Amino acid sequence: MRRERVTIADVARRAGVSKVTVSYVINGREGKVRISDETRQRIWEAIRELGYRPNALARALTRQRTSTIGVVMQYAAIFGGWSGFILELLHGASHEAIEQQYDLMMYTGAHGDDAEHEANAIMDGRIDGALLLRDIDDPLSDILADSGFPHVLIFTRSRRPDVYYVDCDNVKGGYMATKHLLDLGHRAIVHLRGSSHSAPALDRWHGYVQAMREEGIEPDEEWVIEMPGPLSDATPLVELMRSPNRPTAIFAWSDDVAIRAMQVVREMDLRIPEDVAVVGYDSTEVCNHTDPPLTSVRQPIYEMAREGVRTLVRLINGERPRRIARVFEPTLDIRRSCGAS
Amino acid sequence: MRRERVTIADVARRAGVSKVTVSYVINGREGKVRISDETRQRIWEAIRELGYRPNALARALTRQRTSTIGVVMQYAAIFGGWSGFILELLHGASHEAIEQQYDLMMYTGAHGDDAEHEANAIMDGRIDGALLLRDIDDPLSDILADSGFPHVLIFTRSRRPDVYYVDCDNVKGGYMATKHLLDLGHRAIVHLRGSSHSAPALDRWHGYVQAMREEGIEPDEEWVIEMPGPLSDATPLVELMRSPNRPTAIFAWSDDVAIRAMQVVREMDLRIPEDVAVVGYDSTEVCNHTDPPLTSVRQPIYEMAREGVRTLVRLINGERPRRIARVFEPTLDIRRSCGAS
DNA sequence: AAAGATGCATTAACCGATTAATGGGTAAGC
DNA sequence: GCTTACCCATTAATCGGTTAATGCATCTTT
């Protein structure tokens, strides 16, 4: 039983006034234009009786602003793992969006889409700005920046001095995780690294290398295994753990990969943390529920997402905050998977 | 360096034709209107040179369709747990949306919003239809239905014969989980139930009761504990597990609650599955990575979400499929947490 | 040579709002 | 009695597109 669309003109007709008057009443333009209480009341009545709802498209078209922001993710990146990372990010973003009176649109893009195409979809007027969660070598941000389209990168740094971003110090995070293991006496430490297109993944790896070298250990090439997601092939890890000089510790670039590693280790009848210590990254809620609970580097995902939205809104409003980079500090949540507590 | 908005009029001017001609070229109205190759080429050139991108708002306004669908969730429901459920749902929905050439918008709503408000936001013209993930007693669907706004409920049933929904047989799911435990010899089985506003939660509970009764067991009231999320208070469970006639099995209404329960059990130095068997619900990826891997009732979340989008798109296109209810069958993924394999 | 068909592009109207500029009536000021 | 001020509401223009109807050459057909 689809009612016909009720427009502002219908309301105007019903209330016996012009469209404009209705518009003024709805938007409460106090100070600019005064409407008599009687008229105002008649209009509200008509609105209620007709069940009128303003059309956001039309409104956005004239206002030149939609009050909607987009969250643009890399298709593969989002759904590759089952980690709580994305969810916590969305939670933070949506919380802050609500706070700022914005709506949220999700852009996942199709698999084969090129950046040009994606950029067109993003800049087609439906959103005022975008939060980008993308690889470091992704061209999308460049296109947006060249067009002056407001956007903020999150969980990565930008390659241009004019592009705002919210990140966490991943080198330090990687360093902290590794140092913790070193301090516990481990020397043979494996690093399960993320994609080589991911700035955080590379940075965490560098942090790992840095900590190792500081200890006078040149990390063996075999010790760094690329495992971007929990579904990645784990045989290199299995083989390494079978070798005579088996590593005694694993630092994984993400929690879900760490959990996958724990499973691999368990299946080899090795104990955690007695035989193998494990450290993850993100310290998502699931870390509290693994057995043993997983030590992990925490980045304030929720807060970072909120900060991203806040910055984005400022950009949309034409502000140009001094600080381009907003880099949070990681901390280490020590649980029991490394035998430290 | 914000360029001024390039409009279709700019392109027209540059190419020396009218707006309409440009519109025709862009939308390739073959058969209706013919444009000479030379003009067509000039227009594309102008488009490229000016970096023109059609404005989706304006287009949607005239076309009366936005090619965007909304996913409307209950704020609390989404972010209450860390389960992969929502993620898998979003994955499926976004996959099918791409397939159907639609974009996705996320509505989370603010905490205090009433349904009227939410309905207004949903029906403001920005989306052609909505996928609703809401409580069974939620009034939102009623409002949408009364306005004839295309929408599909997912992971719940509808209370009206004219509202389409995609669900999984939760009574059967609850029955299967419980029956499995009964078959393994368990008699004292606890059920960790979800919210009383959630149809799936209630149905799973009913399935549990049904299976118990079939076995001649009247489930004790104390055996049913409301634990909607992994962060819910677990003391009732703890106390129950401490009691002299301690239950030997737990059936949790969701995976994350099951994992929380496993943790509680472990902290009491009870072994899983030897002392306590555990069964979860959803069979999300994380079930493969717990220790021991978690037996769980599987509902095809990804596929259900896709089906929801498919149905929604048909409704948007004015079709009225015969079948209002699309109910999937649950299956049981037996892993090691109940000692059966 | 008149009528009809074809090819190409234009004009006019509309989608549903917002905003600036304007207008008309009544009361107050001098 | 004329100006000024104020209150309330309207008219006109605009946002950036789409679509139906129309116009006008040029080419065919009879």
XYZ file of C-alpha atoms (C1' of nucleotides) in Angstrom:
742
model
C 0.000 0.000 0.000
C 2.412 2.555 -1.261
C 1.246 6.053 -0.570
C 2.249 8.613 -3.108
C 5.206 10.702 -2.173
C 4.164 13.687 -0.098
C 6.126 16.777 -0.993
C 6.529 20.134 0.554
C 4.127 21.489 -2.048
C 1.369 19.202 -0.771
C 1.891 20.459 2.727
C 1.862 24.038 1.504
C -1.377 23.528 -0.379
C -3.010 21.877 2.590
C -1.967 24.586 4.977
C -2.873 27.303 2.522
C 0.596 28.826 2.356
C 3.560 28.777 0.011
C 6.282 26.113 -0.061
C 8.749 28.586 1.275
C 6.778 29.220 4.412
C 6.683 25.512 5.071
C 10.391 25.285 4.543
C 10.987 28.072 7.006
C 8.799 26.442 9.607
C 10.533 23.109 9.245
C 13.988 24.534 9.480
C 13.106 26.999 12.184
C 14.870 29.938 10.647
C 14.510 32.025 13.762
C 15.757 35.558 13.480
C 15.664 35.559 9.721
C 12.015 35.154 8.999
C 9.125 35.293 11.409
C 6.072 33.138 11.014
C 2.950 33.698 13.056
C 2.183 31.070 15.643
C -1.120 30.377 14.017
C 0.394 29.664 10.600
C 3.191 27.678 12.131
C 0.680 25.502 13.883
C -1.420 25.001 10.780
C 1.679 23.890 8.924
C 2.751 21.392 11.537
C -0.732 20.019 11.513
C -0.657 19.568 7.762
C 2.724 17.900 8.050
C 1.404 15.447 10.571
C -1.811 14.764 8.748
C -0.074 14.095 5.473
C 2.807 12.218 7.010
C 5.260 14.472 5.242
C 8.970 13.664 5.362
C 11.426 16.085 3.811
C 13.382 14.615 0.942
C 17.039 14.509 1.860
C 18.216 14.429 -1.718
C 16.475 17.619 -2.682
C 17.613 19.262 0.482
C 21.192 18.154 -0.026
C 21.136 19.373 -3.593
C 20.429 22.944 -2.630
C 22.363 22.956 0.577
C 25.379 21.499 -1.157
C 25.925 19.181 1.748
C 24.521 15.796 2.592
C 25.571 15.368 6.213
C 26.770 11.925 5.347
C 30.290 10.623 5.441
C 31.670 7.542 3.807
C 33.854 4.823 5.196
C 35.891 3.431 2.353
C 37.585 0.125 2.898
C 39.544 -2.279 0.841
C 37.207 -5.112 0.059
C 39.763 -7.781 0.798
C 41.009 -6.069 3.908
C 37.654 -5.954 5.599
C 36.479 -9.418 5.209
C 39.741 -11.302 5.114
C 39.772 -11.961 8.825
C 37.191 -12.294 11.512
C 38.911 -9.959 13.878
C 37.022 -7.424 15.895
C 39.170 -4.722 14.378
C 36.757 -3.598 11.683
C 33.844 -3.825 14.027
C 35.520 -1.685 16.633
C 36.456 0.790 13.945
C 32.895 0.950 12.669
C 31.658 1.286 16.185
C 33.872 4.260 16.903
C 33.161 5.890 13.576
C 29.446 5.441 13.894
C 29.455 6.723 17.453
C 31.247 9.897 16.515
C 29.192 10.305 13.352
C 26.030 10.265 15.412
C 27.566 12.751 17.777
C 28.370 15.050 14.879
C 24.967 14.551 13.305
C 26.271 12.719 10.311
C 25.177 9.523 8.685
C 27.452 6.770 7.588
C 27.823 5.142 4.232
C 29.966 2.096 3.607
C 31.984 1.769 0.450
C 33.486 -1.616 -0.092
C 33.889 -1.429 -3.826
C 33.877 -4.371 -6.149
C 36.890 -6.523 -6.576
C 38.037 -5.410 -9.994
C 37.248 -1.731 -9.593
C 39.976 0.670 -10.472
C 40.660 3.696 -8.345
C 39.218 6.078 -10.930
C 35.929 4.298 -10.728
C 35.901 4.209 -6.975
C 36.788 7.872 -6.846
C 33.862 8.680 -9.076
C 31.529 6.793 -6.802
C 32.913 8.566 -3.771
C 32.783 12.047 -5.233
C 29.345 11.741 -6.753
C 27.808 14.054 -4.212
C 26.281 11.595 -1.812
C 28.853 12.125 0.895
C 30.574 15.206 2.185
C 33.803 13.444 2.971
C 35.414 10.077 3.409
C 37.365 8.047 5.884
C 39.849 5.879 4.034
C 41.156 2.569 5.268
C 43.469 1.600 2.463
C 46.863 0.304 1.521
C 49.754 2.701 1.573
C 50.303 2.420 -2.175
C 46.652 2.900 -3.000
C 46.067 5.693 -5.529
C 42.615 6.602 -4.273
C 43.718 9.234 -1.806
C 45.749 10.974 -4.493
C 42.745 11.310 -6.725
C 40.613 12.659 -3.916
C 43.329 15.048 -2.826
C 43.801 16.381 -6.340
C 40.108 17.107 -6.481
C 40.132 18.728 -3.082
C 37.691 16.205 -1.727
C 37.738 16.106 2.099
C 39.096 12.842 3.381
C 41.129 11.392 6.202
C 43.249 8.278 6.164
C 43.028 6.015 9.166
C 45.317 3.279 10.360
C 47.994 4.272 7.951
C 50.046 7.329 7.214
C 49.723 9.479 4.119
C 52.372 9.959 1.503
C 51.529 13.598 0.937
C 51.954 16.539 3.247
C 48.443 17.785 2.552
C 46.540 14.644 3.416
C 45.329 14.238 6.984
C 45.663 10.927 8.728
C 45.109 9.193 12.030
C 47.550 6.467 12.826
C 49.207 4.687 15.681
C 52.967 4.330 15.988
C 53.387 0.924 14.476
C 57.150 0.859 14.542
C 56.980 1.422 18.256
C 54.232 -1.175 18.586
C 56.301 -3.765 16.800
C 59.275 -2.777 18.849
C 57.357 -3.080 22.115
C 56.051 -6.523 21.324
C 59.461 -7.800 20.321
C 61.260 -6.114 23.192
C 58.840 -7.724 25.600
C 59.693 -11.135 24.235
C 63.402 -10.346 24.260
C 63.171 -9.205 27.852
C 61.625 -12.526 28.711
C 64.732 -14.181 27.383
C 63.559 -15.194 23.941
C 66.035 -14.947 21.127
C 64.529 -16.996 18.343
C 61.484 -14.886 17.612
C 59.329 -15.350 14.542
C 57.425 -12.474 13.047
C 54.215 -13.167 11.183
C 54.018 -10.185 8.935
C 51.057 -8.609 7.175
C 50.748 -7.606 3.545
C 53.601 -5.676 2.004
C 51.051 -3.117 0.827
C 50.061 -2.318 4.358
C 52.001 0.480 6.025
C 51.149 -0.718 9.544
C 52.280 -4.220 8.681
C 55.590 -3.015 7.326
C 56.130 -0.669 10.250
C 55.482 -3.361 12.810
C 57.979 -5.504 11.013
C 60.526 -2.702 11.141
C 59.903 -2.323 14.840
C 60.559 -6.005 15.218
C 63.810 -5.784 13.277
C 64.900 -2.750 15.237
C 64.343 -4.425 18.583
C 66.140 -7.546 17.461
C 69.153 -5.624 16.179
C 69.346 -3.613 19.359
C 69.816 -6.924 21.052
C 72.532 -7.824 18.572
C 70.393 -10.301 16.719
C 70.163 -10.132 12.972
C 66.722 -11.578 12.265
C 66.963 -14.530 9.970
C 65.024 -14.133 6.761
C 63.167 -17.331 7.446
C 61.881 -15.890 10.681
C 59.700 -13.397 8.920
C 56.693 -15.091 7.400
C 54.056 -13.250 5.459
C 50.643 -14.126 6.846
C 48.195 -11.320 6.121
C 45.157 -13.126 7.456
C 44.130 -16.072 9.580
C 43.247 -17.976 6.452
C 46.670 -17.529 4.895
C 48.757 -20.587 4.289
C 50.391 -21.608 7.542
C 52.760 -24.274 6.270
C 55.857 -22.074 6.390
C 55.139 -21.543 10.060
C 54.486 -25.222 10.636
C 57.754 -26.144 8.974
C 59.672 -23.576 10.894
C 58.247 -24.848 14.155
C 59.298 -28.363 13.197
C 62.883 -27.391 12.467
C 65.629 -28.356 14.926
C 66.254 -24.840 16.179
C 62.611 -24.133 16.690
C 61.708 -20.548 17.557
C 60.488 -20.027 21.091
C 58.306 -17.016 20.421
C 55.934 -15.655 17.828
C 55.002 -12.053 17.231
C 52.021 -11.831 14.927
C 51.033 -8.619 13.199
C 47.364 -9.077 14.092
C 45.293 -10.846 16.712
C 43.561 -13.219 14.408
C 46.833 -14.305 12.890
C 48.184 -14.784 16.393
C 45.229 -16.945 17.263
C 45.735 -18.963 14.140
C 49.351 -19.393 15.171
C 48.310 -20.526 18.632
C 46.210 -23.176 17.019
C 49.073 -24.336 14.856
C 51.315 -24.497 17.871
C 48.771 -26.439 19.898
C 48.317 -28.937 17.128
C 52.019 -29.666 17.350
C 51.537 -30.483 21.016
C 53.532 -27.525 22.122
C 52.377 -25.575 25.139
C 51.692 -21.853 25.286
C 53.502 -20.071 26.838
C 55.844 -22.749 28.206
C 57.157 -23.931 24.851
C 56.164 -21.025 22.674
C 55.264 -17.485 23.637
C 52.819 -15.591 21.460
C 52.095 -11.897 21.093
C 49.382 -10.422 18.915
C 48.406 -6.970 17.763
C 45.307 -4.825 18.343
C 44.322 -6.295 21.669
C 40.796 -6.816 20.505
C 38.242 -8.223 22.897
C 38.887 -11.774 21.750
C 42.312 -11.669 23.394
C 40.615 -11.940 26.755
C 38.898 -15.119 25.724
C 41.610 -17.223 24.166
C 43.358 -19.911 26.123
C 45.662 -18.632 27.393
C 44.596 -15.009 27.074
C 46.643 -13.357 24.378
C 49.227 -10.717 25.101
C 48.791 -8.044 22.500
C 49.785 -4.549 21.495
C 46.854 -2.249 21.915
C 46.004 0.580 19.626
C 42.999 2.629 20.595
C 40.947 1.608 17.562
C 37.687 3.032 18.792
C 39.203 6.335 19.760
C 41.232 6.541 16.568
C 38.134 6.033 14.458
C 36.371 8.767 16.386
C 39.295 11.097 15.926
C 39.238 10.343 12.224
C 35.600 11.340 11.975
C 36.199 14.453 14.047
C 39.011 15.577 11.798
C 36.982 14.794 8.732
C 34.094 16.903 9.935
C 36.437 19.805 10.493
C 37.765 19.452 6.977
C 34.238 19.355 5.635
C 33.520 22.576 7.475
C 36.422 24.172 5.709
C 38.759 24.210 8.670
C 42.347 23.305 8.083
C 43.744 22.002 11.362
C 47.408 22.622 11.965
C 48.317 19.058 12.605
C 48.194 16.821 9.561
C 49.288 13.725 11.399
C 47.542 12.448 14.463
C 49.610 9.570 15.754
C 48.497 7.646 18.800
C 50.733 5.689 21.118
C 50.458 1.932 21.358
C 50.555 0.145 24.692
C 51.188 -3.439 25.586
C 48.426 -5.497 27.151
C 50.232 -8.255 28.927
C 48.170 -11.384 29.298
C 49.308 -14.918 29.748
C 50.324 -16.095 26.298
C 53.914 -15.037 26.796
C 54.335 -16.230 30.314
C 55.052 -12.833 31.759
C 52.251 -12.540 34.266
C 43.098 23.004 -4.104
C 39.381 22.616 -4.362
C 38.242 22.898 -7.918
C 34.815 24.331 -8.431
C 32.138 21.764 -9.030
C 31.956 20.835 -12.670
C 28.377 20.408 -13.806
C 26.788 18.991 -16.868
C 26.203 22.548 -18.051
C 29.938 23.185 -18.079
C 30.496 20.136 -20.193
C 27.721 21.193 -22.543
C 29.160 24.649 -22.951
C 32.613 23.305 -23.589
C 31.405 20.825 -26.160
C 29.117 23.375 -27.749
C 25.943 21.396 -27.238
C 22.996 21.394 -24.858
C 22.909 19.718 -21.430
C 20.466 17.191 -22.711
C 22.800 15.952 -25.389
C 25.474 15.429 -22.789
C 23.045 13.545 -20.611
C 22.125 11.299 -23.488
C 25.728 10.563 -24.274
C 26.538 9.714 -20.685
C 23.599 7.431 -20.248
C 23.933 5.887 -23.670
C 20.282 6.036 -24.542
C 20.708 3.868 -27.600
C 17.627 3.414 -29.720
C 15.877 6.423 -28.280
C 18.061 9.248 -29.386
C 20.924 9.138 -31.810
C 23.968 11.279 -31.400
C 26.535 11.628 -34.148
C 29.870 10.028 -33.484
C 31.584 13.321 -33.877
C 29.457 15.047 -31.239
C 29.695 12.078 -28.940
C 33.443 12.207 -29.143
C 33.573 15.939 -28.508
C 31.449 15.456 -25.426
C 33.560 12.693 -23.979
C 36.576 14.833 -24.563
C 35.027 17.717 -22.691
C 34.089 15.373 -19.874
C 37.626 14.143 -19.580
C 39.199 17.557 -19.847
C 36.975 19.060 -17.199
C 37.063 16.015 -14.967
C 33.315 15.961 -14.851
C 31.546 13.535 -12.479
C 27.776 13.305 -12.608
C 26.078 14.312 -9.396
C 24.291 11.319 -7.940
C 21.900 13.422 -5.892
C 20.549 15.313 -8.850
C 20.321 12.152 -10.847
C 18.537 10.319 -8.065
C 16.142 13.182 -7.622
C 14.792 12.937 -11.132
C 15.115 9.214 -11.515
C 13.325 8.682 -8.233
C 15.816 6.013 -7.328
C 19.188 6.140 -5.667
C 20.522 2.654 -6.247
C 21.477 2.535 -2.617
C 20.128 0.264 0.054
C 20.372 0.662 3.786
C 21.344 -1.819 6.434
C 19.566 -0.854 9.607
C 20.798 -2.369 12.814
C 20.063 -1.984 16.430
C 22.883 0.029 17.849
C 23.280 -2.160 20.883
C 22.933 -5.355 18.913
C 25.791 -4.617 16.597
C 28.451 -3.611 18.933
C 27.511 -5.561 22.008
C 29.672 -8.519 21.125
C 32.786 -9.055 19.090
C 31.411 -11.939 17.183
C 32.014 -12.355 13.489
C 28.286 -12.432 12.975
C 27.814 -8.821 11.965
C 30.905 -8.876 9.850
C 29.786 -11.929 7.953
C 26.391 -10.360 7.485
C 27.906 -7.156 6.152
C 30.170 -9.166 3.929
C 27.296 -11.066 2.363
C 25.148 -7.977 2.031
C 27.906 -5.949 0.487
C 28.815 -8.741 -1.900
C 25.284 -9.065 -3.191
C 24.810 -5.307 -3.274
C 27.789 -4.979 -5.551
C 26.445 -7.755 -7.695
C 23.140 -5.944 -7.989
C 24.800 -2.591 -8.637
C 23.667 -1.065 -5.403
C 25.547 0.839 -2.777
C 25.302 0.262 0.914
C 24.460 2.661 3.667
C 24.704 1.801 7.340
C 22.120 3.025 9.784
C 22.995 2.495 13.378
C 20.826 5.163 14.869
C 21.552 6.963 18.079
C 20.790 5.417 21.390
C 17.759 7.411 22.387
C 16.177 7.641 18.956
C 12.568 6.663 18.740
C 11.286 4.611 15.840
C 9.496 7.579 14.275
C 12.757 9.425 14.040
C 14.609 6.490 12.627
C 11.859 5.884 10.118
C 12.133 9.462 8.957
C 15.836 9.081 8.434
C 15.324 5.875 6.519
C 12.570 7.157 4.289
C 14.181 10.477 3.487
C 14.933 9.453 -0.056
C 18.555 8.475 0.207
C 17.923 4.761 -0.041
C 15.562 2.729 -2.151
C 15.000 0.079 0.470
C 16.288 -1.301 3.732
C 17.503 -4.483 5.304
C 16.396 -4.582 8.917
C 18.199 -6.392 11.680
C 15.989 -5.631 14.621
C 14.215 -6.989 17.638
C 10.946 -8.783 17.109
C 8.986 -6.169 19.044
C 10.572 -3.278 17.240
C 8.021 -0.892 15.740
C 10.233 0.260 12.888
C 9.103 -2.330 10.389
C 5.474 -1.441 11.030
C 6.069 2.164 10.198
C 7.936 1.291 7.030
C 5.286 -1.215 6.023
C 2.492 1.282 6.566
C 4.270 3.690 4.292
C 4.885 1.016 1.703
C 8.623 1.418 1.991
C 10.486 -1.614 0.605
C 12.259 -3.518 3.314
C 13.242 -7.015 4.342
C 13.812 -8.323 7.824
C 16.781 -10.574 8.336
C 17.615 -12.968 11.148
C 14.149 -12.706 12.573
C 10.645 -13.362 11.420
C 8.041 -10.698 10.769
C 4.834 -10.244 12.669
C 2.838 -9.248 9.631
C 1.887 -11.292 6.611
C 2.970 -8.558 4.225
C 6.514 -8.104 5.444
C 9.234 -10.182 3.818
C 11.904 -11.800 5.897
C 14.896 -14.083 5.726
C 15.427 -16.250 8.745
C 16.853 -19.553 9.847
C 14.853 -22.087 11.794
C 15.962 -21.194 15.282
C 13.682 -23.566 17.109
C 15.217 -26.370 15.158
C 18.684 -24.976 15.770
C 18.128 -24.869 19.487
C 16.631 -28.305 19.352
C 19.588 -29.708 17.429
C 22.147 -28.318 19.811
C 20.312 -29.625 22.842
C 19.526 -32.975 21.278
C 23.180 -33.415 20.470
C 24.085 -32.895 24.093
C 21.290 -35.177 25.242
C 22.469 -37.863 22.861
C 25.887 -37.623 24.393
C 24.309 -38.514 27.719
C 24.038 -35.093 29.269
C 20.975 -34.385 31.334
C 21.820 -31.274 33.289
C 22.095 -28.785 30.454
C 22.254 -25.054 30.967
C 20.976 -22.674 28.353
C 22.524 -19.249 28.083
C 19.731 -17.325 26.487
C 19.769 -14.098 24.482
C 17.603 -11.056 24.942
C 13.891 -11.570 25.395
C 13.352 -9.046 22.609
C 15.171 -11.213 20.134
C 13.042 -13.694 18.230
C 15.996 -15.949 17.403
C 17.026 -16.007 21.038
C 13.558 -16.957 22.197
C 13.180 -19.571 19.486
C 16.482 -21.222 20.317
C 15.365 -21.354 23.898
C 12.102 -22.990 22.855
C 14.040 -25.516 20.825
C 16.073 -26.262 23.912
C 12.971 -26.722 26.042
C 11.367 -28.912 23.428
C 14.346 -31.221 23.190
C 14.589 -31.476 26.967
C 10.934 -32.302 27.369
C 11.089 -34.904 24.672
C 13.644 -36.561 26.864
C 11.315 -36.287 29.808
C 13.285 -33.520 31.450
C 11.536 -30.405 32.641
C 14.227 -27.765 32.405
C 14.795 -26.123 35.724
C 14.226 -22.389 35.700
C 17.677 -21.826 37.068
C 19.150 -23.568 34.097
C 18.124 -20.823 31.750
C 20.323 -17.801 32.229
C 19.921 -14.620 30.243
C 23.268 -13.638 28.757
C 22.725 -11.541 25.664
C 26.385 -10.735 25.111
C 29.858 -11.815 26.134
C 30.059 -8.820 28.409
C 26.899 -9.687 30.307
C 27.169 -10.511 33.954
C 28.330 -14.105 34.293
C 27.890 -14.570 38.021
C 24.635 -16.543 37.715
C 26.527 -19.008 35.550
C 29.468 -19.089 37.923
C 27.205 -19.783 40.861
C 25.339 -22.442 39.021
C 28.573 -24.160 38.102
C 29.609 -24.065 41.731
C 26.423 -25.688 42.960
C 26.472 -29.321 44.089
C 24.507 -30.646 41.146
C 26.619 -28.823 38.653
C 25.390 -28.932 35.045
C 27.538 -30.967 32.699
C 26.729 -29.092 29.548
C 26.133 -25.563 28.316
C 24.241 -24.489 25.247
C 24.860 -20.829 24.517
C 22.682 -18.848 22.167
C 25.687 -17.294 20.428
C 29.331 -18.107 19.830
C 30.767 -15.239 21.759
C 28.654 -16.064 24.772
C 29.786 -19.677 24.451
C 33.391 -18.560 24.413
C 32.808 -16.428 27.451
C 31.296 -19.465 29.114
C 34.291 -21.558 28.191
C 36.474 -19.026 29.883
C 34.341 -19.081 33.008
C 34.489 -22.858 33.063
C 38.236 -22.904 32.592
C 38.735 -20.467 35.402
C 36.966 -22.919 37.675
C 39.525 -25.518 36.680
C 36.976 -27.605 34.883
C 37.954 -29.257 31.643
C 36.157 -28.914 28.332
C 34.690 -31.246 27.196
C 35.518 -33.797 29.917
C 33.794 -31.956 32.764
C 31.596 -29.594 30.822
C 30.459 -29.774 27.219
C 29.809 -26.524 25.376
C 27.821 -25.756 22.251
C 27.569 -22.363 20.620
C 25.503 -20.811 17.863
C 26.409 -19.350 14.453
C 29.523 -21.382 13.878
C 31.499 -18.297 13.038
C 35.112 -18.640 12.002
C 36.341 -18.164 15.560
C 34.911 -21.564 16.510
C 37.752 -23.162 14.626
C 40.283 -21.339 16.707
C 39.137 -21.801 20.249
C 40.623 -24.455 22.469
C 38.993 -26.862 22.096
C 37.296 -25.914 18.834
C 33.708 -25.017 19.540
C 30.801 -27.154 18.414
C 28.197 -24.787 17.084
C 24.946 -24.574 15.181
C 25.572 -23.073 11.793
C 23.252 -20.721 10.033
C 24.356 -19.610 6.591
C 24.816 -15.971 7.574
C 26.577 -14.902 4.436
C 24.049 -16.561 2.166
C 21.126 -15.289 4.223
C 22.363 -11.738 3.947
C 22.713 -12.137 0.199
C 19.228 -13.543 -0.052
C 17.954 -10.595 1.945
C 19.498 -8.156 -0.494
C 18.216 -10.105 -3.458
C 14.673 -10.051 -2.120
C 14.948 -6.387 -1.295
C 16.041 -5.530 -4.798
C 13.060 -7.387 -6.191
C 10.747 -5.430 -3.912
C 12.375 -2.198 -4.998
C 11.711 -3.175 -8.587
C 8.077 -3.551 -7.771
C 8.011 -7.328 -7.842
C 6.057 -9.104 -5.193
C 7.552 -12.563 -4.766
C 5.165 -15.299 -3.745
C 7.101 -16.395 -0.746
C 7.098 -13.938 2.134
C 9.196 -16.107 4.399
C 12.532 -17.457 3.393
C 13.638 -19.777 6.155
C 16.975 -21.521 5.963
C 17.873 -24.759 7.705
C 20.473 -24.815 10.436
C 23.108 -27.520 10.600
C 25.345 -28.647 13.414
C 29.096 -28.227 13.116
C 30.498 -30.753 15.490
C 33.888 -29.821 16.817
C 35.562 -30.911 19.980
C 33.989 -28.819 22.730
C 31.316 -31.393 23.423
C 33.473 -34.462 23.238
C 31.620 -36.008 20.349
C 34.391 -36.254 17.806
C 6.891 17.952 -56.539
C 4.615 16.767 -52.384
C 4.646 13.712 -48.527
C 6.940 10.926 -45.394
C 10.923 9.169 -42.993
C 15.262 9.709 -40.765
C 18.987 11.646 -38.151
C 20.527 14.863 -34.816
C 19.971 18.075 -31.358
C 17.147 21.423 -28.840
C 13.428 23.457 -25.827
C 10.448 23.011 -21.939
C 8.983 20.901 -17.871
C 10.081 18.561 -13.736
C 12.308 16.131 -9.477
C 11.799 18.458 -4.160
C 13.705 21.183 -1.758
C 16.471 26.180 -0.064
C 17.586 31.087 0.006
C 17.716 35.938 -1.372
C 14.973 39.480 -2.625
C 10.614 41.547 -2.534
C 5.862 42.925 -1.364
C 1.831 44.394 1.149
C -0.594 45.493 5.198
C -0.883 47.632 9.779
C 0.862 50.238 13.707
C 3.904 53.759 15.400
C 6.399 58.237 14.961
C 6.459 63.140 13.865
C -1.226 62.826 6.531
C 3.145 61.052 5.235
C 7.172 58.419 6.386
C 9.272 54.732 8.729
C 9.281 50.332 10.853
C 7.801 45.914 11.503
C 5.562 41.632 10.761
C 4.421 37.986 7.884
C 4.508 35.680 3.813
C 5.378 35.423 -1.182
C 7.833 35.389 -5.759
C 11.811 34.176 -8.341
C 16.020 31.875 -8.917
C 18.800 27.911 -8.086
C 20.883 23.180 -7.025
C 22.349 19.373 -11.187
C 20.456 16.500 -13.445
C 16.449 13.494 -16.660
C 12.791 12.813 -20.014
C 9.047 13.846 -23.264
C 7.989 16.551 -26.881
C 9.430 19.223 -30.602
C 12.197 21.380 -34.416
C 14.638 21.341 -38.487
C 17.498 19.773 -42.124
C 18.351 16.212 -45.327
C 17.242 12.117 -47.715
C 13.570 8.697 -49.650
C 9.624 7.430 -51.604
C 5.871 7.685 -54.820
